[in-house]
PDB file of C-alpha atoms and ligand atoms in Angstrom:
ATOM      1  CA  UNK A   1      34.574  31.325  19.736  1.00 76.00           C
ATOM      2  CA  UNK A   2      31.212  33.043  19.803  1.00 95.00           C
ATOM      3  CA  UNK A   3      32.018  34.973  23.094  1.00 95.00           C
ATOM      4  CA  UNK A   4      29.380  37.526  24.160  1.00 93.00           C
ATOM      5  CA  UNK A   5      27.415  37.117  21.074  1.00 98.00           C
ATOM      6  CA  UNK A   6      23.582  37.277  21.795  1.00 98.00           C
ATOM      7  CA  UNK A   7      21.521  34.431  20.431  1.00 98.00           C
ATOM      8  CA  UNK A   8      17.887  33.924  20.322  1.00 99.00           C
ATOM      9  CA  UNK A   9      16.589  30.427  19.755  1.00 99.00           C
ATOM     10  CA  UNK A  10      12.740  30.140  19.211  1.00 99.00           C
ATOM     11  CA  UNK A  11      11.106  26.998  20.580  1.00 98.00           C
ATOM     12  CA  UNK A  12      14.126  26.208  22.960  1.00 98.00           C
ATOM     13  CA  UNK A  13      12.296  24.775  25.918  1.00 98.00           C
ATOM     14  CA  UNK A  14      12.536  21.269  24.463  1.00 97.00           C
ATOM     15  CA  UNK A  15      14.005  18.936  21.873  1.00 97.00           C
ATOM     16  CA  UNK A  16      16.353  20.284  19.107  1.00 98.00           C
ATOM     17  CA  UNK A  17      16.024  24.012  20.218  1.00 98.00           C
ATOM     18  CA  UNK A  18      17.160  23.260  23.710  1.00 98.00           C
ATOM     19  CA  UNK A  19      20.050  21.456  22.467  1.00 98.00           C
ATOM     20  CA  UNK A  20      21.003  24.284  20.075  1.00 98.00           C
ATOM     21  CA  UNK A  21      20.645  26.833  22.972  1.00 98.00           C
ATOM     22  CA  UNK A  22      23.149  24.669  25.163  1.00 98.00           C
ATOM     23  CA  UNK A  23      25.625  24.252  22.337  1.00 98.00           C
ATOM     24  CA  UNK A  24      25.576  28.040  21.649  1.00 98.00           C
ATOM     25  CA  UNK A  25      25.844  28.721  25.418  1.00 98.00           C
ATOM     26  CA  UNK A  26      28.840  26.379  25.526  1.00 97.00           C
ATOM     27  CA  UNK A  27      30.378  28.386  22.718  1.00 98.00           C
ATOM     28  CA  UNK A  28      30.146  31.623  24.638  1.00 98.00           C
ATOM     29  CA  UNK A  29      26.777  33.141  23.497  1.00 98.00           C
ATOM     30  CA  UNK A  30      24.273  34.841  25.718  1.00 98.00           C
ATOM     31  CA  UNK A  31      20.963  32.906  25.332  1.00 98.00           C
ATOM     32  CA  UNK A  32      17.389  34.013  24.978  1.00 98.00           C
ATOM     33  CA  UNK A  33      15.137  30.966  25.415  1.00 98.00           C
ATOM     34  CA  UNK A  34      11.668  30.792  23.981  1.00 98.00           C
ATOM     35  CA  UNK A  35       8.882  28.243  23.981  1.00 98.00           C
ATOM     36  CA  UNK A  36       5.915  26.763  25.806  1.00 97.00           C
ATOM     37  CA  UNK A  37       6.853  25.213  29.173  1.00 97.00           C
ATOM     38  CA  UNK A  38       5.988  25.238  32.898  1.00 98.00           C
ATOM     39  CA  UNK A  39       7.737  27.998  34.913  1.00 98.00           C
ATOM     40  CA  UNK A  40       9.508  25.389  36.974  1.00 98.00           C
ATOM     41  CA  UNK A  41      11.080  23.883  33.933  1.00 98.00           C
ATOM     42  CA  UNK A  42      11.954  27.173  32.511  1.00 98.00           C
ATOM     43  CA  UNK A  43      13.719  28.161  35.927  1.00 98.00           C
ATOM     44  CA  UNK A  44      15.714  24.929  35.623  1.00 98.00           C
ATOM     45  CA  UNK A  45      16.788  25.494  32.033  1.00 98.00           C
ATOM     46  CA  UNK A  46      17.743  29.126  32.866  1.00 98.00           C
ATOM     47  CA  UNK A  47      20.030  27.924  35.663  1.00 98.00           C
ATOM     48  CA  UNK A  48      21.643  25.181  33.690  1.00 98.00           C
ATOM     49  CA  UNK A  49      22.414  27.772  30.906  1.00 98.00           C
ATOM     50  CA  UNK A  50      23.627  30.423  33.161  1.00 98.00           C
ATOM     51  CA  UNK A  51      25.780  27.977  35.044  1.00 98.00           C
ATOM     52  CA  UNK A  52      27.703  27.714  31.538  1.00 98.00           C
ATOM     53  CA  UNK A  53      28.930  31.321  32.401  1.00 97.00           C
ATOM     54  CA  UNK A  54      26.610  33.202  30.012  1.00 98.00           C
ATOM     55  CA  UNK A  55      23.535  35.353  30.379  1.00 98.00           C
ATOM     56  CA  UNK A  56      20.258  33.353  30.101  1.00 98.00           C
ATOM     57  CA  UNK A  57      16.908  35.073  29.575  1.00 98.00           C
ATOM     58  CA  UNK A  58      13.408  33.641  28.837  1.00 98.00           C
ATOM     59  CA  UNK A  59      10.791  35.450  26.541  1.00 98.00           C
ATOM     60  CA  UNK A  60       7.477  33.797  26.288  1.00 98.00           C
ATOM     61  CA  UNK A  61       6.559  35.248  22.698  1.00 98.00           C
ATOM     62  CA  UNK A  62       3.910  32.915  21.049  1.00 98.00           C
ATOM     63  CA  UNK A  63       5.363  32.236  17.703  1.00 98.00           C
ATOM     64  CA  UNK A  64       1.901  32.212  16.139  1.00 98.00           C
ATOM     65  CA  UNK A  65       1.511  36.040  17.036  1.00 98.00           C
ATOM     66  CA  UNK A  66       3.549  38.525  14.942  1.00 98.00           C
ATOM     67  CA  UNK A  67       3.211  41.259  17.490  1.00 98.00           C
ATOM     68  CA  UNK A  68       4.730  39.118  20.122  1.00 98.00           C
ATOM     69  CA  UNK A  69       7.617  38.048  17.893  1.00 99.00           C
ATOM     70  CA  UNK A  70       8.360  41.730  17.089  1.00 98.00           C
ATOM     71  CA  UNK A  71       8.163  42.628  20.722  1.00 98.00           C
ATOM     72  CA  UNK A  72      10.666  39.836  21.555  1.00 98.00           C
ATOM     73  CA  UNK A  73      13.335  41.019  19.044  1.00 98.00           C
ATOM     74  CA  UNK A  74      12.741  44.600  20.295  1.00 98.00           C
ATOM     75  CA  UNK A  75      13.103  43.552  24.021  1.00 98.00           C
ATOM     76  CA  UNK A  76      16.348  41.641  23.298  1.00 98.00           C
ATOM     77  CA  UNK A  77      17.824  44.559  21.324  1.00 98.00           C
ATOM     78  CA  UNK A  78      16.818  47.098  24.083  1.00 98.00           C
ATOM     79  CA  UNK A  79      18.464  44.856  26.753  1.00 97.00           C
ATOM     80  CA  UNK A  80      21.734  43.913  24.957  1.00 97.00           C
ATOM     81  CA  UNK A  81      22.148  46.586  22.220  1.00 98.00           C
ATOM     82  CA  UNK A  82      22.707  43.792  19.677  1.00 98.00           C
ATOM     83  CA  UNK A  83      21.375  40.497  18.242  1.00 98.00           C
ATOM     84  CA  UNK A  84      23.924  38.257  16.535  1.00 98.00           C
ATOM     85  CA  UNK A  85      22.264  34.919  16.004  1.00 98.00           C
ATOM     86  CA  UNK A  86      18.653  34.267  15.326  1.00 99.00           C
ATOM     87  CA  UNK A  87      17.695  30.463  15.231  1.00 99.00           C
ATOM     88  CA  UNK A  88      14.065  29.946  14.025  1.00 99.00           C
ATOM     89  CA  UNK A  89      13.366  26.569  15.449  1.00 98.00           C
ATOM     90  CA  UNK A  90       9.833  26.667  16.959  1.00 98.00           C
ATOM     91  CA  UNK A  91       7.627  24.082  15.289  1.00 98.00           C
ATOM     92  CA  UNK A  92       4.525  21.955  15.655  1.00 97.00           C
ATOM     93  CA  UNK A  93       3.323  18.930  13.609  1.00 96.00           C
ATOM     94  CA  UNK A  94      -0.329  17.878  12.708  1.00 96.00           C
ATOM     95  CA  UNK A  95      -0.914  14.343  11.086  1.00 95.00           C
ATOM     96  CA  UNK A  96      -4.152  13.925   9.170  1.00 96.00           C
ATOM     97  CA  UNK A  97      -5.440  13.317   5.710  1.00 97.00           C
ATOM     98  CA  UNK A  98      -5.738  16.324   3.575  1.00 98.00           C
ATOM     99  CA  UNK A  99      -9.527  16.024   3.384  1.00 98.00           C
ATOM    100  CA  UNK A 100      -9.704  15.682   7.065  1.00 97.00           C
ATOM    101  CA  UNK A 101      -7.151  18.465   7.956  1.00 98.00           C
ATOM    102  CA  UNK A 102      -8.953  21.200   9.885  1.00 98.00           C
ATOM    103  CA  UNK A 103      -8.564  24.885   8.840  1.00 98.00           C
ATOM    104  CA  UNK A 104      -7.405  25.531  12.507  1.00 98.00           C
ATOM    105  CA  UNK A 105      -4.745  22.950  12.315  1.00 98.00           C
ATOM    106  CA  UNK A 106      -3.437  24.209   8.856  1.00 98.00           C
ATOM    107  CA  UNK A 107      -3.414  27.746  10.151  1.00 98.00           C
ATOM    108  CA  UNK A 108      -1.572  26.829  13.254  1.00 98.00           C
ATOM    109  CA  UNK A 109       1.120  24.859  11.587  1.00 98.00           C
ATOM    110  CA  UNK A 110       1.716  27.591   8.793  1.00 99.00           C
ATOM    111  CA  UNK A 111       1.676  30.323  11.422  1.00 99.00           C
ATOM    112  CA  UNK A 112       4.244  28.685  13.757  1.00 98.00           C
ATOM    113  CA  UNK A 113       6.511  26.853  11.299  1.00 98.00           C
ATOM    114  CA  UNK A 114       6.527  29.334   8.334  1.00 99.00           C
ATOM    115  CA  UNK A 115       5.059  32.788   9.153  1.00 99.00           C
ATOM    116  CA  UNK A 116       6.996  33.103  12.318  1.00 99.00           C
ATOM    117  CA  UNK A 117      10.262  32.842  10.611  1.00 99.00           C
ATOM    118  CA  UNK A 118       9.359  35.630   8.118  1.00 99.00           C
ATOM    119  CA  UNK A 119       8.236  37.913  11.079  1.00 99.00           C
ATOM    120  CA  UNK A 120      11.405  37.231  13.268  1.00 99.00           C
ATOM    121  CA  UNK A 121      13.679  37.690  10.039  1.00 99.00           C
ATOM    122  CA  UNK A 122      11.936  40.808   9.158  1.00 99.00           C
ATOM    123  CA  UNK A 123      12.316  42.269  12.721  1.00 98.00           C
ATOM    124  CA  UNK A 124      15.946  41.332  13.100  1.00 98.00           C
ATOM    125  CA  UNK A 125      17.273  42.156   9.733  1.00 98.00           C
ATOM    126  CA  UNK A 126      17.830  45.943  10.370  1.00 98.00           C
ATOM    127  CA  UNK A 127      19.689  45.143  13.511  1.00 98.00           C
ATOM    128  CA  UNK A 128      22.074  42.703  11.881  1.00 98.00           C
ATOM    129  CA  UNK A 129      22.620  44.836   8.839  1.00 98.00           C
ATOM    130  CA  UNK A 130      23.576  47.808  10.915  1.00 98.00           C
ATOM    131  CA  UNK A 131      26.019  45.433  12.888  1.00 98.00           C
ATOM    132  CA  UNK A 132      27.467  44.242   9.731  1.00 98.00           C
ATOM    133  CA  UNK A 133      27.366  40.809  11.099  1.00 98.00           C
ATOM    134  CA  UNK A 134      24.610  38.187  11.785  1.00 98.00           C
ATOM    135  CA  UNK A 135      23.688  34.687  11.486  1.00 98.00           C
ATOM    136  CA  UNK A 136      20.050  33.623  10.737  1.00 99.00           C
ATOM    137  CA  UNK A 137      19.575  29.835  10.837  1.00 99.00           C
ATOM    138  CA  UNK A 138      16.196  28.244  10.071  1.00 99.00           C
ATOM    139  CA  UNK A 139      15.405  24.705  11.350  1.00 98.00           C
ATOM    140  CA  UNK A 140      13.628  23.537   8.252  1.00 98.00           C
ATOM    141  CA  UNK A 141      13.408  19.634   7.794  1.00 98.00           C
ATOM    142  CA  UNK A 142      13.914  16.827   5.374  1.00 98.00           C
ATOM    143  CA  UNK A 143      10.429  17.566   4.667  1.00 98.00           C
ATOM    144  CA  UNK A 144      11.351  20.841   3.083  1.00 98.00           C
ATOM    145  CA  UNK A 145      12.936  18.815   0.331  1.00 98.00           C
ATOM    146  CA  UNK A 146      10.560  15.861   0.170  1.00 97.00           C
ATOM    147  CA  UNK A 147       6.931  14.944   1.142  1.00 97.00           C
ATOM    148  CA  UNK A 148       5.266  12.414   3.404  1.00 95.00           C
ATOM    149  CA  UNK A 149       1.598  11.665   3.249  1.00 96.00           C
ATOM    150  CA  UNK A 150      -0.559  13.187   5.989  1.00 96.00           C
ATOM    151  CA  UNK A 151       1.670  16.168   6.737  1.00 97.00           C
ATOM    152  CA  UNK A 152       0.351  18.742   4.204  1.00 98.00           C
ATOM    153  CA  UNK A 153       0.740  21.814   6.332  1.00 98.00           C
ATOM    154  CA  UNK A 154       4.132  20.809   7.768  1.00 98.00           C
ATOM    155  CA  UNK A 155       5.564  19.851   4.330  1.00 98.00           C
ATOM    156  CA  UNK A 156       4.097  23.054   2.850  1.00 98.00           C
ATOM    157  CA  UNK A 157       5.622  25.167   5.660  1.00 99.00           C
ATOM    158  CA  UNK A 158       9.064  23.567   5.465  1.00 98.00           C
ATOM    159  CA  UNK A 159       9.220  23.986   1.726  1.00 98.00           C
ATOM    160  CA  UNK A 160       8.339  27.440   2.276  1.00 99.00           C
ATOM    161  CA  UNK A 161      11.122  27.908   4.890  1.00 99.00           C
ATOM    162  CA  UNK A 162      13.667  27.000   2.372  1.00 99.00           C
ATOM    163  CA  UNK A 163      12.362  29.272  -0.191  1.00 99.00           C
ATOM    164  CA  UNK A 164      12.383  32.133   2.360  1.00 99.00           C
ATOM    165  CA  UNK A 165      15.885  31.145   3.404  1.00 99.00           C
ATOM    166  CA  UNK A 166      17.334  31.654  -0.160  1.00 98.00           C
ATOM    167  CA  UNK A 167      15.526  34.721  -0.799  1.00 99.00           C
ATOM    168  CA  UNK A 168      16.796  36.484   2.405  1.00 99.00           C
ATOM    169  CA  UNK A 169      20.273  35.027   1.655  1.00 99.00           C
ATOM    170  CA  UNK A 170      20.337  36.676  -1.681  1.00 98.00           C
ATOM    171  CA  UNK A 171      18.926  40.160  -0.229  1.00 98.00           C
ATOM    172  CA  UNK A 172      21.540  39.991   2.618  1.00 98.00           C
ATOM    173  CA  UNK A 173      24.481  38.632   0.521  1.00 98.00           C
ATOM    174  CA  UNK A 174      26.824  41.667   0.692  1.00 98.00           C
ATOM    175  CA  UNK A 175      25.801  42.802   4.336  1.00 98.00           C
ATOM    176  CA  UNK A 176      27.852  40.343   6.528  1.00 98.00           C
ATOM    177  CA  UNK A 177      24.553  38.484   7.498  1.00 98.00           C
ATOM    178  CA  UNK A 178      24.112  34.909   6.260  1.00 98.00           C
ATOM    179  CA  UNK A 179      20.886  32.953   6.270  1.00 99.00           C
ATOM    180  CA  UNK A 180      20.992  29.170   5.992  1.00 99.00           C
ATOM    181  CA  UNK A 181      18.659  26.178   6.696  1.00 99.00           C
ATOM    182  CA  UNK A 182      19.116  22.867   8.423  1.00 98.00           C
ATOM    183  CA  UNK A 183      17.177  19.881   7.146  1.00 98.00           C
ATOM    184  CA  UNK A 184      17.286  17.128   9.730  1.00 98.00           C
ATOM    185  CA  UNK A 185      15.810  13.772   9.040  1.00 97.00           C
ATOM    186  CA  UNK A 186      14.048  12.266  12.042  1.00 95.00           C
ATOM    187  CA  UNK A 187      15.280  13.272  15.547  1.00 96.00           C
ATOM    188  CA  UNK A 188      13.695  11.468  18.389  1.00 93.00           C
ATOM    189  CA  UNK A 189      11.907  14.553  20.294  1.00 93.00           C
ATOM    190  CA  UNK A 190       8.488  14.975  21.602  1.00 88.00           C
ATOM    191  CA  UNK A 191       7.392  16.460  18.226  1.00 87.00           C
ATOM    192  CA  UNK A 192       7.982  12.936  16.680  1.00 90.00           C
ATOM    193  CA  UNK A 193       7.013  10.924  19.704  1.00 90.00           C
ATOM    194  CA  UNK A 194       3.650  12.638  19.761  1.00 89.00           C
ATOM    195  CA  UNK A 195       2.881  11.944  16.035  1.00 88.00           C
ATOM    196  CA  UNK A 196       3.509   8.072  16.214  1.00 92.00           C
ATOM    197  CA  UNK A 197      -0.083   7.192  17.267  1.00 91.00           C
ATOM    198  CA  UNK A 198      -1.672   9.507  14.775  1.00 89.00           C
ATOM    199  CA  UNK A 199       0.472   8.188  11.964  1.00 90.00           C
ATOM    200  CA  UNK A 200      -0.340   4.714  12.828  1.00 93.00           C
ATOM    201  CA  UNK A 201      -4.034   5.577  12.797  1.00 91.00           C
ATOM    202  CA  UNK A 202      -3.672   7.589   9.430  1.00 90.00           C
ATOM    203  CA  UNK A 203      -1.756   4.674   7.778  1.00 91.00           C
ATOM    204  CA  UNK A 204      -3.588   1.707   9.438  1.00 94.00           C
ATOM    205  CA  UNK A 205      -0.423   0.274  10.893  1.00 95.00           C
ATOM    206  CA  UNK A 206       1.051  -0.380  14.402  1.00 94.00           C
ATOM    207  CA  UNK A 207       3.014   2.098  16.303  1.00 93.00           C
ATOM    208  CA  UNK A 208       5.959  -0.191  16.145  1.00 93.00           C
ATOM    209  CA  UNK A 209       5.657  -0.191  12.280  1.00 93.00           C
ATOM    210  CA  UNK A 210       5.725   3.765  12.279  1.00 92.00           C
ATOM    211  CA  UNK A 211       8.829   3.470  14.256  1.00 91.00           C
ATOM    212  CA  UNK A 212      10.574   0.855  12.303  1.00 91.00           C
ATOM    213  CA  UNK A 213       9.285   1.545   8.768  1.00 91.00           C
ATOM    214  CA  UNK A 214       8.060   5.236   8.716  1.00 87.00           C
ATOM    215  CA  UNK A 215      10.755   6.660  10.845  1.00 90.00           C
ATOM    216  CA  UNK A 216      13.909   4.656  10.900  1.00 91.00           C
ATOM    217  CA  UNK A 217      13.099   2.856   7.581  1.00 91.00           C
ATOM    218  CA  UNK A 218      13.508   6.082   5.747  1.00 90.00           C
ATOM    219  CA  UNK A 219      17.039   6.689   6.861  1.00 92.00           C
ATOM    220  CA  UNK A 220      19.580   4.348   5.412  1.00 95.00           C
ATOM    221  CA  UNK A 221      21.897   4.678   8.349  1.00 95.00           C
ATOM    222  CA  UNK A 222      19.150   3.133  10.438  1.00 93.00           C
ATOM    223  CA  UNK A 223      19.536   5.764  13.211  1.00 93.00           C
ATOM    224  CA  UNK A 224      17.886   9.045  14.256  1.00 94.00           C
ATOM    225  CA  UNK A 225      19.859  12.387  13.898  1.00 96.00           C
ATOM    226  CA  UNK A 226      20.437  13.607  17.400  1.00 96.00           C
ATOM    227  CA  UNK A 227      19.336  17.068  18.718  1.00 98.00           C
ATOM    228  CA  UNK A 228      23.005  17.575  19.497  1.00 98.00           C
ATOM    229  CA  UNK A 229      24.089  16.888  16.018  1.00 97.00           C
ATOM    230  CA  UNK A 230      21.728  19.673  14.902  1.00 98.00           C
ATOM    231  CA  UNK A 231      23.188  21.926  17.695  1.00 98.00           C
ATOM    232  CA  UNK A 232      26.769  21.333  16.477  1.00 98.00           C
ATOM    233  CA  UNK A 233      25.645  22.351  12.884  1.00 98.00           C
ATOM    234  CA  UNK A 234      24.311  25.649  14.185  1.00 98.00           C
ATOM    235  CA  UNK A 235      27.516  26.292  16.029  1.00 98.00           C
ATOM    236  CA  UNK A 236      29.453  25.648  12.827  1.00 98.00           C
ATOM    237  CA  UNK A 237      27.133  27.833  10.697  1.00 98.00           C
ATOM    238  CA  UNK A 238      28.061  30.710  13.266  1.00 98.00           C
ATOM    239  CA  UNK A 239      31.745  30.105  12.874  1.00 97.00           C
ATOM    240  CA  UNK A 240      34.414  31.545  10.859  1.00 96.00           C
ATOM    241  CA  UNK A 241      34.497  28.406   8.479  1.00 97.00           C
ATOM    242  CA  UNK A 242      30.925  29.485   7.396  1.00 98.00           C
ATOM    243  CA  UNK A 243      31.607  33.066   6.734  1.00 97.00           C
ATOM    244  CA  UNK A 244      30.742  32.416   2.939  1.00 98.00           C
ATOM    245  CA  UNK A 245      28.014  29.980   3.357  1.00 98.00           C
ATOM    246  CA  UNK A 246      24.640  31.456   2.707  1.00 98.00           C
ATOM    247  CA  UNK A 247      21.340  30.307   1.285  1.00 98.00           C
ATOM    248  CA  UNK A 248      22.431  26.673   1.879  1.00 98.00           C
ATOM    249  CA  UNK A 249      20.419  23.674   3.019  1.00 98.00           C
ATOM    250  CA  UNK A 250      22.307  21.521   5.397  1.00 98.00           C
ATOM    251  CA  UNK A 251      20.814  18.160   5.035  1.00 98.00           C
ATOM    252  CA  UNK A 252      21.302  15.803   8.083  1.00 98.00           C
ATOM    253  CA  UNK A 253      19.036  12.868   7.097  1.00 97.00           C
ATOM    254  CA  UNK A 254      21.111   9.723   7.442  1.00 96.00           C
ATOM    255  CA  UNK A 255      20.903   9.370   3.590  1.00 96.00           C
ATOM    256  CA  UNK A 256      17.080   9.725   3.483  1.00 95.00           C
ATOM    257  CA  UNK A 257      17.009  11.669   0.206  1.00 95.00           C
ATOM    258  CA  UNK A 258      19.931   9.978  -1.447  1.00 93.00           C
ATOM    259  CA  UNK A 259      18.003   6.917  -2.337  1.00 79.00           C
TER     260      UNK A 259
HETATM  261  P1  NAD B 301       9.651  19.761  20.175  1.00 55.98           P
HETATM  262  O1  NAD B 301       8.252  19.513  20.165  1.00 55.98           O
HETATM  263  O2  NAD B 301      10.616  19.030  21.125  1.00 55.98           O
HETATM  264  O3  NAD B 301      10.056  21.377  20.329  1.00 55.98           O
HETATM  265  C1  NAD B 301       9.258  22.341  19.740  1.00 55.98           C
HETATM  266  C2  NAD B 301       9.477  23.688  20.448  1.00 55.98           C
HETATM  267  O4  NAD B 301       8.610  24.614  19.898  1.00 55.98           O
HETATM  268  C3  NAD B 301       9.166  23.668  21.897  1.00 55.98           C
HETATM  269  O5  NAD B 301      10.054  24.402  22.628  1.00 55.98           O
HETATM  270  C4  NAD B 301       7.821  24.225  21.961  1.00 55.98           C
HETATM  271  O6  NAD B 301       7.460  24.778  23.271  1.00 55.98           O
HETATM  272  C5  NAD B 301       7.898  25.314  20.795  1.00 55.98           C
HETATM  273  N1  NAD B 301       6.698  25.737  20.448  1.00 55.98           N
HETATM  274  C6  NAD B 301       5.645  25.079  19.922  1.00 55.98           C
HETATM  275  N2  NAD B 301       4.696  25.958  19.569  1.00 55.98           N
HETATM  276  C7  NAD B 301       5.056  27.306  20.023  1.00 55.98           C
HETATM  277  C8  NAD B 301       4.576  28.595  19.868  1.00 55.98           C
HETATM  278  N3  NAD B 301       3.319  28.793  19.603  1.00 55.98           N
HETATM  279  N4  NAD B 301       5.311  29.598  20.400  1.00 55.98           N
HETATM  280  C9  NAD B 301       6.537  29.482  20.724  1.00 55.98           C
HETATM  281  N5  NAD B 301       7.105  28.195  20.909  1.00 55.98           N
HETATM  282  C10 NAD B 301       6.514  27.154  20.414  1.00 55.98           C
HETATM  283  O7  NAD B 301      10.060  19.480  18.689  1.00 55.98           O
HETATM  284  P2  NAD B 301      11.629  19.320  17.836  1.00 55.98           P
HETATM  285  O8  NAD B 301      11.493  18.046  17.314  1.00 55.98           O
HETATM  286  O9  NAD B 301      12.592  19.751  18.771  1.00 55.98           O
HETATM  287  O10 NAD B 301      11.290  20.467  16.777  1.00 55.98           O
HETATM  288  C11 NAD B 301      11.964  21.642  16.539  1.00 55.98           C
HETATM  289  C12 NAD B 301      12.068  21.978  15.116  1.00 55.98           C
HETATM  290  O11 NAD B 301      12.887  21.029  14.577  1.00 55.98           O
HETATM  291  C13 NAD B 301      10.782  22.179  14.514  1.00 55.98           C
HETATM  292  O12 NAD B 301      10.699  23.290  13.755  1.00 55.98           O
HETATM  293  C14 NAD B 301      10.731  20.915  13.782  1.00 55.98           C
HETATM  294  O13 NAD B 301       9.781  21.080  12.629  1.00 55.98           O
HETATM  295  C15 NAD B 301      12.126  20.677  13.292  1.00 55.98           C
HETATM  296  N6  NAD B 301      12.412  19.350  12.934  1.00 55.98           N
HETATM  297  C16 NAD B 301      12.195  18.327  13.876  1.00 55.98           C
HETATM  298  C17 NAD B 301      12.482  16.983  13.433  1.00 55.98           C
HETATM  299  C18 NAD B 301      12.319  15.861  14.293  1.00 55.98           C
HETATM  300  O14 NAD B 301      12.299  14.750  13.645  1.00 55.98           O
HETATM  301  N7  NAD B 301      12.133  15.944  15.642  1.00 55.98           N
HETATM  302  C19 NAD B 301      13.092  16.741  12.127  1.00 55.98           C
HETATM  303  C20 NAD B 301      13.310  17.811  11.229  1.00 55.98           C
HETATM  304  C21 NAD B 301      12.936  19.068  11.626  1.00 55.98           C
END
């Protein structure tokens, strides 16, 4: 379906990004992986993806560094002569009360979860406009729509991603390039698993209560969204049925914000 298209997925060495990269690969896209990981793991992932019959490449760009983001886009364009799909997925979390939230933690979360999306979109837009076709997909969060306590930087960043998505969609509306966001509820990945103990401390409850009440308790379906569900949504947004979908927020939250 997406045969020989070139897709960059930021933060794709783990969790949701990796599931997205694999689903795009199984739809025929050549894949650029990015993210933090040991070289052995990267080699394994590259092998798994190229075994699907597509090209797989890894670029180590640090998403908190604008120069590295621009260089990544330039490298991919130089190698392939096109960039069809950009999935802005890299993200980090920090859990602390606002008065205890360090400047460093705020700056890091904003840089990786929000500013990187801007820098990557800015660099890829001239390429996609010139092609007359492109798909920009931003992995925001249900925390782009609603807040949770102790996640000030993350919630601010994800609300910002939704504003940026809509603005870019309008600017590119007549160019053949769409820009959409996905808003998953909780997905059980390292990002969520690593915040359970800090959330328990910040709220003064047990880790089991975090799992049952804070995570699953917010989702009326009583289950996590899966990383593969998000990957399938990305493939849908790249497909023909989504040609006229732009500026949208695809909520995948088990009913979280319906209540
Ligand atoms: P994860 O921790 O499994 O993956 C995060 C990825 O980002 C990893 O590949 C990591 O190496 C990469 N990354 C982190 N810092 C980076 C940096 N400086 N430069 C480049 N890459 C970097 O987490 P995940 O849950 O798969 O999260 C992926 C995205 O999905 C994030 O944007 C997150 O906010 C969003 N999201 C997650 C959930 C959830 O419940 N897990 C829900 C909604 C949205």
